CSV table of C-alpha atoms in Angstrom, one decimal:
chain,number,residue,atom,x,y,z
L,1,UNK,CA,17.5,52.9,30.1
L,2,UNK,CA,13.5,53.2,30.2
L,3,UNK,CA,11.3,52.5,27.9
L,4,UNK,CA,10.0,55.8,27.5
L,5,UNK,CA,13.5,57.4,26.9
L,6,UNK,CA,14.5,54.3,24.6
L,7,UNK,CA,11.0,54.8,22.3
L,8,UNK,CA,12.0,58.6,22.1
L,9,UNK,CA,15.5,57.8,21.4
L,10,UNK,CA,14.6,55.1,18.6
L,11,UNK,CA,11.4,56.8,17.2
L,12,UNK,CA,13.2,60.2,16.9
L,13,UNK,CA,16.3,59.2,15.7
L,14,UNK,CA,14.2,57.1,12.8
L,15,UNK,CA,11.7,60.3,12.3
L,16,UNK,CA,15.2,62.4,11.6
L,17,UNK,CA,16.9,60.3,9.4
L,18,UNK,CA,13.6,60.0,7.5
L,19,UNK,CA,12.7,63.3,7.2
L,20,UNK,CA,16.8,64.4,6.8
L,21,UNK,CA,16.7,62.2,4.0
L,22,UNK,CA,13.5,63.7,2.1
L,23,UNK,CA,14.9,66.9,3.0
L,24,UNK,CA,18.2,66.4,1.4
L,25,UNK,CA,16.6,64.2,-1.7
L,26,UNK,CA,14.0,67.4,-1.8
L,27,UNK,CA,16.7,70.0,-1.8
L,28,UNK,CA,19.0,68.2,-4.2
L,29,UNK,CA,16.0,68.2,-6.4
L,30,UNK,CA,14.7,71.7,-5.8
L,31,UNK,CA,18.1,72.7,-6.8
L,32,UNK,CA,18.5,71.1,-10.4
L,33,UNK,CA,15.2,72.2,-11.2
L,34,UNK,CA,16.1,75.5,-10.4
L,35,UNK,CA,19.3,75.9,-12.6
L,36,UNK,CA,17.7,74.2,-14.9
L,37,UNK,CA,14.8,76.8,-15.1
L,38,UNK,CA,17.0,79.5,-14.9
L,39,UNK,CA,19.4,78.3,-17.6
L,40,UNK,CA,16.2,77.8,-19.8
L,41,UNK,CA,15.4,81.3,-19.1
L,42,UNK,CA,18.8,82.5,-20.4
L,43,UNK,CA,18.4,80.4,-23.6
L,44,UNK,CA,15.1,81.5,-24.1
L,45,UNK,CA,15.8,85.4,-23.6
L,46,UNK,CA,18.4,84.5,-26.3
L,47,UNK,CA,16.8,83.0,-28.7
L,48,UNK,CA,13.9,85.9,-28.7
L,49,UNK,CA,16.7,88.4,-29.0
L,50,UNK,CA,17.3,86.7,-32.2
L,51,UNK,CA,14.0,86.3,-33.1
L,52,UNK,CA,13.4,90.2,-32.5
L,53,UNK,CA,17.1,91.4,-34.3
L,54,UNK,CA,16.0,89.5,-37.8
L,55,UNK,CA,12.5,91.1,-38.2
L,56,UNK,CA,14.5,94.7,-37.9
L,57,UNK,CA,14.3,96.7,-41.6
L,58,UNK,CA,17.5,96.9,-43.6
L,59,UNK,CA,17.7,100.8,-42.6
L,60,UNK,CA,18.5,99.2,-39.2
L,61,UNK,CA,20.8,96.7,-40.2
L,62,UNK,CA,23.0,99.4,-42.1
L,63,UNK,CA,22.9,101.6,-39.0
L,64,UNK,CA,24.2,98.8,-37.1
L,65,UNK,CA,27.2,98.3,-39.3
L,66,UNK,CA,28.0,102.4,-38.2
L,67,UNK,CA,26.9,102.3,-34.4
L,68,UNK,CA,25.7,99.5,-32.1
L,69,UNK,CA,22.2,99.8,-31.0
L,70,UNK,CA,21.5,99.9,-27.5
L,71,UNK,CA,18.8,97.2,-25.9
L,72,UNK,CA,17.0,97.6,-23.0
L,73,UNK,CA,18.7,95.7,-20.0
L,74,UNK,CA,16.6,93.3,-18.0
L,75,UNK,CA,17.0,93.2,-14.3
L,76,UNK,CA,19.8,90.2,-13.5
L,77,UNK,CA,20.6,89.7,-17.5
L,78,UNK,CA,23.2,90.8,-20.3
L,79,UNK,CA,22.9,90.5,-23.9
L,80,UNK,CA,25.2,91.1,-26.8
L,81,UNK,CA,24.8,90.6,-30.2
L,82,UNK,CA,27.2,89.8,-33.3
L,83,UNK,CA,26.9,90.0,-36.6
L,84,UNK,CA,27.5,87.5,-39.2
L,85,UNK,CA,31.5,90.0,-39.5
L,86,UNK,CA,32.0,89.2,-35.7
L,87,UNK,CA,30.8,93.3,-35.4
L,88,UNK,CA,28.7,94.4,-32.3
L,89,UNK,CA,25.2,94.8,-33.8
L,90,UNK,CA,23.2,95.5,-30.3
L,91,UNK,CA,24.4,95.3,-26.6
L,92,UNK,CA,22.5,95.7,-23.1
L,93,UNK,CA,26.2,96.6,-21.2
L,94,UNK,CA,28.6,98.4,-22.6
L,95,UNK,CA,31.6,97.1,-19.7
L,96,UNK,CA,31.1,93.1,-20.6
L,97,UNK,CA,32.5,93.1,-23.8
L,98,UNK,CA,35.0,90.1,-22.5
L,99,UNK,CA,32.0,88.2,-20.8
L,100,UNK,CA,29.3,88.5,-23.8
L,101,UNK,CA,32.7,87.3,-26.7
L,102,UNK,CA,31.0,84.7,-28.3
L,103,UNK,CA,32.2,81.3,-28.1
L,104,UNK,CA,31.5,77.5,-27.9
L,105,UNK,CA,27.7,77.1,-28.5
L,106,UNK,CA,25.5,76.7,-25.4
L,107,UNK,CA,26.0,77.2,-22.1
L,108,UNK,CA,29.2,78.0,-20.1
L,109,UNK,CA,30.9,79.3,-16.7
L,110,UNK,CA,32.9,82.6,-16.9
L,111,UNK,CA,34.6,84.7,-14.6
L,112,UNK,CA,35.6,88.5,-14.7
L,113,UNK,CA,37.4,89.2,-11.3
L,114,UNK,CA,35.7,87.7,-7.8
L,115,UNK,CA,32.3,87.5,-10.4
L,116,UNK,CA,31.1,84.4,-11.8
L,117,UNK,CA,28.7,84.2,-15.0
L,118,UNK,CA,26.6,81.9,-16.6
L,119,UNK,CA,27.0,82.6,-19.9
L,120,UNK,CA,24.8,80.9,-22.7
L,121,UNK,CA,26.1,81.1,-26.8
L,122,UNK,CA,23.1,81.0,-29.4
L,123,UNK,CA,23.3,81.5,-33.7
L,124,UNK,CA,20.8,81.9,-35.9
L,125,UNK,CA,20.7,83.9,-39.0
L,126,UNK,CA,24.4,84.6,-39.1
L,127,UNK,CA,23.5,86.4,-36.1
L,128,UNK,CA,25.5,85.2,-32.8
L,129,UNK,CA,23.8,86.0,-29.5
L,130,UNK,CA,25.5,86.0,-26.4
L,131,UNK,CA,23.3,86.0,-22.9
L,132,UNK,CA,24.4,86.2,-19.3
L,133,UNK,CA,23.3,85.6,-15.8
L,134,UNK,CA,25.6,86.7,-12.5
L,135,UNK,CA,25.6,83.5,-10.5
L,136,UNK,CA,25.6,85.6,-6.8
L,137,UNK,CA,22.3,86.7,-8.2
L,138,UNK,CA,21.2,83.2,-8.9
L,139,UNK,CA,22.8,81.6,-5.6
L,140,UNK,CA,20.7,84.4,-3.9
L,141,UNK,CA,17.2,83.7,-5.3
L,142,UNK,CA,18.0,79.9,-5.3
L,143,UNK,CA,19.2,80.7,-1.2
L,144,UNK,CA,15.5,82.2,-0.9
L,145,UNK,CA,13.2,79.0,-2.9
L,146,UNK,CA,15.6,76.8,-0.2
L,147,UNK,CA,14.4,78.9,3.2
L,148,UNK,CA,10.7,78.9,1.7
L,149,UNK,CA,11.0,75.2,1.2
L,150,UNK,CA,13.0,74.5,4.6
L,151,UNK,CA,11.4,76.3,7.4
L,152,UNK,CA,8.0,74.5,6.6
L,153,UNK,CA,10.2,71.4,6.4
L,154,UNK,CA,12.0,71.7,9.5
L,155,UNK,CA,8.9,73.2,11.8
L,156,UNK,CA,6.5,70.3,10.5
L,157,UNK,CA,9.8,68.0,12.1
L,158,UNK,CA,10.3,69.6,15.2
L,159,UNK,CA,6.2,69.4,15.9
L,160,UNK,CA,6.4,65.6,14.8
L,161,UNK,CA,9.1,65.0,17.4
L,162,UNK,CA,7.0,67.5,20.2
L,163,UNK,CA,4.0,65.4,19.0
L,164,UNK,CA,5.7,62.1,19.4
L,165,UNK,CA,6.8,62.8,23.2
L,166,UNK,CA,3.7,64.3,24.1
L,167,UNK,CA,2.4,60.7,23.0
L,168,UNK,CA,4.9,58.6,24.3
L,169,UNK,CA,4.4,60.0,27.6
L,170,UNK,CA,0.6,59.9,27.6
L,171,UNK,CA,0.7,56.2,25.9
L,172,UNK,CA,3.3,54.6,28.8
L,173,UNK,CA,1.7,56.4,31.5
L,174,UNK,CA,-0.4,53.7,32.6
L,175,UNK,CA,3.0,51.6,33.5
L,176,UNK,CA,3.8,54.9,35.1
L,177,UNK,CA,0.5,54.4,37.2
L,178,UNK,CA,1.4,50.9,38.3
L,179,UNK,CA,4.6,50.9,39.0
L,180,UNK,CA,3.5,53.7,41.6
L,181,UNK,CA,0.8,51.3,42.3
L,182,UNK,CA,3.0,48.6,42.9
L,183,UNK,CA,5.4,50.3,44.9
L,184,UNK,CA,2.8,51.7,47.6
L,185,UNK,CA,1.7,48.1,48.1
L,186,UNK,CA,2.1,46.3,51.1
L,187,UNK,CA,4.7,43.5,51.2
L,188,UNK,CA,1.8,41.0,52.6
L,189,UNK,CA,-0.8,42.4,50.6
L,190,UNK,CA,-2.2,39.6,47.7
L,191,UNK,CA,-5.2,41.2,46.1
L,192,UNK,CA,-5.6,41.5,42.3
L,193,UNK,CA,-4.9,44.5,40.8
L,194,UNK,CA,-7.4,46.4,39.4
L,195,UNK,CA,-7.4,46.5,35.7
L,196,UNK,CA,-10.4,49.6,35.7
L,197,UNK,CA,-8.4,52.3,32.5
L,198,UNK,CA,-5.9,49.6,31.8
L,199,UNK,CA,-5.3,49.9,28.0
L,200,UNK,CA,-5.7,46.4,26.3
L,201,UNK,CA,-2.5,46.2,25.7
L,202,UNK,CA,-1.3,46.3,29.3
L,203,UNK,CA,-4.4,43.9,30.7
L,204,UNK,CA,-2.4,40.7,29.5
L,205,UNK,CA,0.4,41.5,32.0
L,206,UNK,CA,-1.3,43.1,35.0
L,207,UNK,CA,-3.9,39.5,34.4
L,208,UNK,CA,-0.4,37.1,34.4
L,209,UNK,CA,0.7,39.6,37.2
L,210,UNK,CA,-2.8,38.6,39.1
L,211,UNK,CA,-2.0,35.0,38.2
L,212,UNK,CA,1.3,35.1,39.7
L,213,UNK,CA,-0.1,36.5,43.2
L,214,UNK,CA,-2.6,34.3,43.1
L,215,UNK,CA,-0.3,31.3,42.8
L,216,UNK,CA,2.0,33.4,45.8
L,217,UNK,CA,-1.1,33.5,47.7
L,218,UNK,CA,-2.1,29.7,47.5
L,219,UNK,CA,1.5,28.9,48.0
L,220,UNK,CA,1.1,30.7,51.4
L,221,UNK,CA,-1.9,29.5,52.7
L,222,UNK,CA,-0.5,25.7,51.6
L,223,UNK,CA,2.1,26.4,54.2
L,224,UNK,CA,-0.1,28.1,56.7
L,225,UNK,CA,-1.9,24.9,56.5
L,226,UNK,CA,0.6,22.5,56.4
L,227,UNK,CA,2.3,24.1,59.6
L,228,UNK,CA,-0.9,24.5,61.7
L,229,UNK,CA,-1.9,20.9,60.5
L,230,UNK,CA,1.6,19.5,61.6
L,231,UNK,CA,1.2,21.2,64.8
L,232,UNK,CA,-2.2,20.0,65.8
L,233,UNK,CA,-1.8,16.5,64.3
L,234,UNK,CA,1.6,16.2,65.9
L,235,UNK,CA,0.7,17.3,69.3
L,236,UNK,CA,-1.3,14.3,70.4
L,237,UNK,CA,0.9,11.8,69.4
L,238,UNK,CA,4.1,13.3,71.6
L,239,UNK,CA,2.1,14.0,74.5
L,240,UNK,CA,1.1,10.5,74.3
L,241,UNK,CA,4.8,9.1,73.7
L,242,UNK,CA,6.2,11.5,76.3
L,243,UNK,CA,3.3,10.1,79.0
L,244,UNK,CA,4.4,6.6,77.7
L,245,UNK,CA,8.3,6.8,78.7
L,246,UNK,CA,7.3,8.7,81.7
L,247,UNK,CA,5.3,6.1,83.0
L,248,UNK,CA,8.1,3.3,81.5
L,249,UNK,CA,10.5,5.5,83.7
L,250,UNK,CA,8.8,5.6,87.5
L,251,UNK,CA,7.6,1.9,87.1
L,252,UNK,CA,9.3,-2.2,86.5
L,253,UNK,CA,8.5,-5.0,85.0
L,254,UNK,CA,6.0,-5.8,83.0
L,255,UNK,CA,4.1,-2.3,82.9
L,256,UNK,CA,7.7,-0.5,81.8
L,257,UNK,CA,7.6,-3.1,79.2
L,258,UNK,CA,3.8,-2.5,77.9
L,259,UNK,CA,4.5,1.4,78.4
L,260,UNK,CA,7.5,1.3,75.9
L,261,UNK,CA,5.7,-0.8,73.5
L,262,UNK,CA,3.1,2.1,73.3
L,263,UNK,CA,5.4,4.3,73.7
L,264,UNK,CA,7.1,2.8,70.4
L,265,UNK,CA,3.6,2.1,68.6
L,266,UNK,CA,3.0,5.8,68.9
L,267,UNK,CA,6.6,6.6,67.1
L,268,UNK,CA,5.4,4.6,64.7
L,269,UNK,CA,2.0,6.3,63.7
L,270,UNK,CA,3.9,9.6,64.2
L,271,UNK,CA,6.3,8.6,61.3
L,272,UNK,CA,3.4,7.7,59.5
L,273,UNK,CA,1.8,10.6,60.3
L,274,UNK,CA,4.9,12.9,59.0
L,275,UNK,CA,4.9,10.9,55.7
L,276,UNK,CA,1.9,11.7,54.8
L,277,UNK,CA,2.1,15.3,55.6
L,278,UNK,CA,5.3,16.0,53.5
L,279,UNK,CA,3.5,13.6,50.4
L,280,UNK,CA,0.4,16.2,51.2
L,281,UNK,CA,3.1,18.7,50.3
L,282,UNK,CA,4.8,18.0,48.4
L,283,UNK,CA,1.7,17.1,45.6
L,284,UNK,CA,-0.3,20.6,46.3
L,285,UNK,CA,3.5,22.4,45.9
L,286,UNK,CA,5.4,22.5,42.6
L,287,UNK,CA,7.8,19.6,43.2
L,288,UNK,CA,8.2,17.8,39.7
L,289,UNK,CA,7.8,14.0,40.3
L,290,UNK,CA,8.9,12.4,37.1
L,291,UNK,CA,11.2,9.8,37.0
L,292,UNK,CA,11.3,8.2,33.5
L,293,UNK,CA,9.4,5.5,34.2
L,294,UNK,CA,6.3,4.9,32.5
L,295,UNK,CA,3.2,4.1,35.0
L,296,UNK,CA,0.9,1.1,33.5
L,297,UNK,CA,-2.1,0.3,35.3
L,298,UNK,CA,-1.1,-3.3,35.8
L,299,UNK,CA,2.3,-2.8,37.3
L,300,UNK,CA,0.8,0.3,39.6
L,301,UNK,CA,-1.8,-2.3,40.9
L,302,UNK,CA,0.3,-4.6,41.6
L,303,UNK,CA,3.0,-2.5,43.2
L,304,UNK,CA,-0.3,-0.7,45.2
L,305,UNK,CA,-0.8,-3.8,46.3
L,306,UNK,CA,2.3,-5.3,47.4
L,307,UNK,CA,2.6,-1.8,49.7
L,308,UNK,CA,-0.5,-2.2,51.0
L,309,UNK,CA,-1.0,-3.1,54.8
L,310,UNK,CA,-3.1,-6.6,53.8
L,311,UNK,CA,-1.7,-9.7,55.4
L,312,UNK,CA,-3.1,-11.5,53.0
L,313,UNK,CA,-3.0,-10.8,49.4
L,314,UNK,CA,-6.0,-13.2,48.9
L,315,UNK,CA,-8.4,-10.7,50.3
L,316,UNK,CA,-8.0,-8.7,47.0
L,317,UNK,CA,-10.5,-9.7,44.1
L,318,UNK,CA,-8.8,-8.8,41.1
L,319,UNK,CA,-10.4,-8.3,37.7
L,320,UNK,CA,-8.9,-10.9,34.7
L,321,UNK,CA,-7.7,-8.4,32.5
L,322,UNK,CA,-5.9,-4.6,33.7
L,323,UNK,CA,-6.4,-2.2,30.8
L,324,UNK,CA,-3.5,-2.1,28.5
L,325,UNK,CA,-3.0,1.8,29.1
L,326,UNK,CA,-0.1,4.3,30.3
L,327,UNK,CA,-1.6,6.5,33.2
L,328,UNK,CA,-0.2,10.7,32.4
L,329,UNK,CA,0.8,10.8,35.9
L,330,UNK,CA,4.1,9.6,37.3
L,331,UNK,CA,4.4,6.0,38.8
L,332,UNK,CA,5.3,6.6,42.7
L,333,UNK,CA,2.3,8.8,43.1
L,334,UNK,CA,-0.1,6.6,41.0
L,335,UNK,CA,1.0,3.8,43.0
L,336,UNK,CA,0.8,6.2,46.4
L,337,UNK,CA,-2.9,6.9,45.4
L,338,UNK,CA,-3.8,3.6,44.9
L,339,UNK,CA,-2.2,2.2,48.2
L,340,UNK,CA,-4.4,4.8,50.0
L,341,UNK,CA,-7.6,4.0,48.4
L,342,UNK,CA,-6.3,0.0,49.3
L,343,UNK,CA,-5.4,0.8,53.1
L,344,UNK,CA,-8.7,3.0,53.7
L,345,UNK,CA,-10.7,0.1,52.9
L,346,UNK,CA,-8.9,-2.6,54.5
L,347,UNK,CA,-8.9,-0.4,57.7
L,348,UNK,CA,-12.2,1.3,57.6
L,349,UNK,CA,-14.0,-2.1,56.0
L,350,UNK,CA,-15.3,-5.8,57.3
L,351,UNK,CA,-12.2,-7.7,58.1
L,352,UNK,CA,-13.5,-11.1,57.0
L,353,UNK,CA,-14.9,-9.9,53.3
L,354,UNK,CA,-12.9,-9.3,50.8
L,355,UNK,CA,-11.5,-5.9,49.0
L,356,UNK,CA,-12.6,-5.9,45.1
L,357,UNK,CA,-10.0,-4.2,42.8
L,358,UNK,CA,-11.0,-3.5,39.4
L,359,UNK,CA,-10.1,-0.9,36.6
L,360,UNK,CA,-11.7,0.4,33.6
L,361,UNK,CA,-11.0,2.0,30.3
L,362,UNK,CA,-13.3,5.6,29.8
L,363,UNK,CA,-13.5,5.9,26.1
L,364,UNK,CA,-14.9,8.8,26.3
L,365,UNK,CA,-13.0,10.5,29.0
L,366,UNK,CA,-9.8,8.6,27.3
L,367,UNK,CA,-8.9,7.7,31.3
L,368,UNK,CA,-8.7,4.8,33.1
L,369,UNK,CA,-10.8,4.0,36.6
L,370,UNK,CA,-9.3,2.2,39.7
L,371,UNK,CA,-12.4,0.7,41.3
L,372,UNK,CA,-11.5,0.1,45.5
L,373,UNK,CA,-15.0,-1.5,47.2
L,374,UNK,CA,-14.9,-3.1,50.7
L,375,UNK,CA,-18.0,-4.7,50.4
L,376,UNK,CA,-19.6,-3.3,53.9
L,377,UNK,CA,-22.4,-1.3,55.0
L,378,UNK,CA,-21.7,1.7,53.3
L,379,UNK,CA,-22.0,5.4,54.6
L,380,UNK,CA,-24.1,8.0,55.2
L,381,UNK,CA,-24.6,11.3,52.3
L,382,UNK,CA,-22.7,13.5,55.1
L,383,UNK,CA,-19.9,10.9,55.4
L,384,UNK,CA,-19.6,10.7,52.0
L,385,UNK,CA,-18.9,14.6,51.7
L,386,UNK,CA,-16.3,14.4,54.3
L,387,UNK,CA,-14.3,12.1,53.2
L,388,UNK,CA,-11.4,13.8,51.6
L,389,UNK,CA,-11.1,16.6,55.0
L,390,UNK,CA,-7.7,16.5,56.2
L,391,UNK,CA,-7.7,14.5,59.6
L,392,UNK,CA,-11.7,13.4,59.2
L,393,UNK,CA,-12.0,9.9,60.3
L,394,UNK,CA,-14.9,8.6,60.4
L,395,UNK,CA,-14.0,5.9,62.4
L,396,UNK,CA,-12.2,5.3,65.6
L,397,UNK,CA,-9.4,2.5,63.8
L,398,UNK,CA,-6.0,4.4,64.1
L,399,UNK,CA,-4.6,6.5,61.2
L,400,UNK,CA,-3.7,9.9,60.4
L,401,UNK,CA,-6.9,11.0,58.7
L,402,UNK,CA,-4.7,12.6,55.4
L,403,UNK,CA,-4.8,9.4,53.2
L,404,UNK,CA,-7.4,10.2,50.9
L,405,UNK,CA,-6.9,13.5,51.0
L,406,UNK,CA,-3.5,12.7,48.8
L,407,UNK,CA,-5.3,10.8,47.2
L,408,UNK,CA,-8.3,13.7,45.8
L,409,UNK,CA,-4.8,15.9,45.7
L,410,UNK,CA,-2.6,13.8,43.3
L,411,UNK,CA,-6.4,13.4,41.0
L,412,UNK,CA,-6.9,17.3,41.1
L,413,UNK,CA,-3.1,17.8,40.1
L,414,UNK,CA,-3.2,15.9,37.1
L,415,UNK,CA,-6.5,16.4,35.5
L,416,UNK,CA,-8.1,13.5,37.7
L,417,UNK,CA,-11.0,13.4,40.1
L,418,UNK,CA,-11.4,11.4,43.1
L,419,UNK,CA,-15.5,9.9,43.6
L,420,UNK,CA,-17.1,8.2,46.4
L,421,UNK,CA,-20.2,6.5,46.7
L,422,UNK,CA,-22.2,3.4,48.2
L,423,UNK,CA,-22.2,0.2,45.8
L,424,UNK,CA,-25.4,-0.9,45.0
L,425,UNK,CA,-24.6,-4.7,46.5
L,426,UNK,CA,-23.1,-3.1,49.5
L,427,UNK,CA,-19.5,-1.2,50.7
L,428,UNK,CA,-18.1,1.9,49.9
L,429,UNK,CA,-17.2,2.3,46.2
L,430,UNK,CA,-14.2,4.8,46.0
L,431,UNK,CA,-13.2,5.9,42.0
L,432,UNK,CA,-10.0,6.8,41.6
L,433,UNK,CA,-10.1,8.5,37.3
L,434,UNK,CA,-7.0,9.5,36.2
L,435,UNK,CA,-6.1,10.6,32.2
L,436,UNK,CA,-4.4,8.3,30.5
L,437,UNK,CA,-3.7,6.7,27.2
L,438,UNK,CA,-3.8,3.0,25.5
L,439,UNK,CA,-0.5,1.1,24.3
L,440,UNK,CA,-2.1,0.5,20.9
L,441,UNK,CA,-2.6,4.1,20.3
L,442,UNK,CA,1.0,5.0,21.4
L,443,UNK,CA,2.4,2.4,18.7
């Protein structure tokens, strides 16, 4: 079911009972109040009768005891009146004689064939007065205040319900619009949608909708990237291991031999290379990396370390003290970013000075710092800018030119940054920030 037809369905229903019920509460009223006013007219009418019959002179009273004065009927009523003997004094109809007996005092139902009357029984003075209405007479005019008070009633509903789907269907035509919108669209086509005569109430979707495409979009061009950089990067290294057997193949001895070992050194970096393209991917994609266990700068540095491609672990210069902090990022890509920052400047700095390692505590930024400086000449402002390209090297020392390109991704993924600059006592300072939070804190 639509929305329209359900917010006609639910709205109109509620306007009917609403309106059925102060209808019917109305009429239920209207109709007490009627009777009542009509049986307060019959009691009234009665009650001048008897007002009118004791002001009359005695010659009037002893021609009543010979001959029983005639009074005026009144459209809809009958009178009849008794004197103190139970003798007709005065009468309005002479054929009513069993309808106008009088009887218990006040009002009363009676019935004289297929008619029905409202009788009402009043003394005073001795005098009894009897009054009647017909009832078809009353169920008529009472038939007449209920289509006065109706029709009103029921055309005010049916231009409430009119109004109603003339406004549901102008209010949810803007959905209307962009579903057709929507639907027009080309399967490959990403661009926003326009949110120009968008009521505000619909701006909030068609912006997460914009979000959503957005997100589609990057994911697309991620893999774009990923394959053309997989094909390019790749290349090179299998023409190279393919020339390498060839070679192994048509020739003996020791140049098969050197052939296959290049041949197998170029496996090697193409491996290397493949790592680091799915970790490239699988950091800029929405994989979820958590694994429970909690990554403290210590243990990450040491782990970093340990996976690093040193020889010897003396080269490091470690600080005394590792902040006492939990990074907010998982452990296998803190220690992955780490390891990069550690191989890029063993590879890329002096091999006979050593690599300093240090980490800091940002109060203010409430992160921590890894510090990686190799302690060589440094590089130029236009190297420094190029740094995180995918496959820059800005050397000619083999690699695959995506290591600190992780690295900046894993920083931008959680809140980090990755910074690069040229110590002031010499070698490339690379700053690894990442948000974290101290042990004390967490206790």
């Amino acid at each position: 079911m639509s929305l329209r037809v359900r917010l006609l369905l639910t709205l109109g229903a509620t306007l009917l009972v609403l309106w059925g019920s102060a209808a019917a509460w109305l009429m239920w009223d209207l109709e007490e109040k009627v009777v009542e006013t009509l049986d307060q007219r019959l009691a009234q009418s009665a009650r001048m009768v008897a007002g009118l019959m004791l002001q009359l002179p005695p010659e009037v009273w002893e021609q009543a005891d010979q001959r029983a004065l005639s009074i005026p009927p009144i459209e809809g009523l009958a009178c009849q009146v008794h004197s103190p003997r139970g003798e007709i004094m005065a009468r309005t109809h002479t054929d009513m004689e069993d309808i106008l007996t009088p009887g218990e005092r006040g009002h009363a139902y009676r019935e004289e064939g297929d008619m029905t009357w409202r009788v009402f029984t009043y003394e005073r003075g001795g005098l009894t007065i009897t009054t009647a209405d017909r009832m078809d007479e009353r169920d008529m005019l009472l038939s007449d205040v209920m289509r006065v008070a109706v029709v009103p009633f029921v055309v005010a509903l049916v231009g409430s319900l009119l109004a109603l789907w003339l406004v549901v269907w102008r209010g949810l035509a803007p959905l209307t619009r962009l579903r057709e919108s929507l639907a027009k669209r080309h399967p490959d086509a990403l661009a926003p949608i326009s949110t120009y005569g968008v009521p505000a109430e619909i701006q909030p979707l068609i912006e997460t909708l914009n979000g959503l495409l957005a997100r589609v979009q990057q994911t697309i061009i991620r893999e774009q990237r990923f394959t053309n950089d997989a094909a390019h990067e790749l290349r090179t290294p299998l023409t190279a291991i393919k020339t390498h057997l060839q070679v192994a193949r048509r020739v003996d001895g020791e140049a098969a031999v050197e052939s296959l070992a290049q041949a197998e050194q170029g496996v090697v970096r193409l491996s290397r290379t493949l790592d680091q393209l799915l970790m490239l991917a699988r950091v800029e994609g929405r994989l979820r990396f958590d694994d429970g266990e909690e990554s403290h700068v210590a243990d990450v540095a040491a782990c970093a370390m340990a996976d690093s491609r040193a020889s010897d672990a003396e080269r490091f210069v470690l600080p005394e003290q590792w902040p006492a902090a939990v990074l907010a990022m998982p452990r296998e890509l803190a220690i992955t970013a780490l390891r990069n920052l550690l191989d890029n400047a063993l590879c890329h700095g002096p091999k006979e000075l050593p690599i300093d390692v240090d980490a800091r505590w940002l109060e203010d930024e409430q992160a921590v710092a890894f510090r990686v400086t190799d302690r060589g000449e440094g590089v130029s402002e236009t190297t420094l800018e190029q740094l995180t390209q995918r496959f820059w090297r800005a050397s000619k020392v083999q690699g695959s030119g995506l290591g600190l390109a992780i690295v900046a991704a894993i920083a931008e993924r959680f809140g980090g940054r990755l910074c690069f600059d040229n110590d002031p006592g010499g070698g490339l300072l690379a700053e690894f920030i990442v948000p974290a939070s101290l042990l004390a804190d967490r206790e």
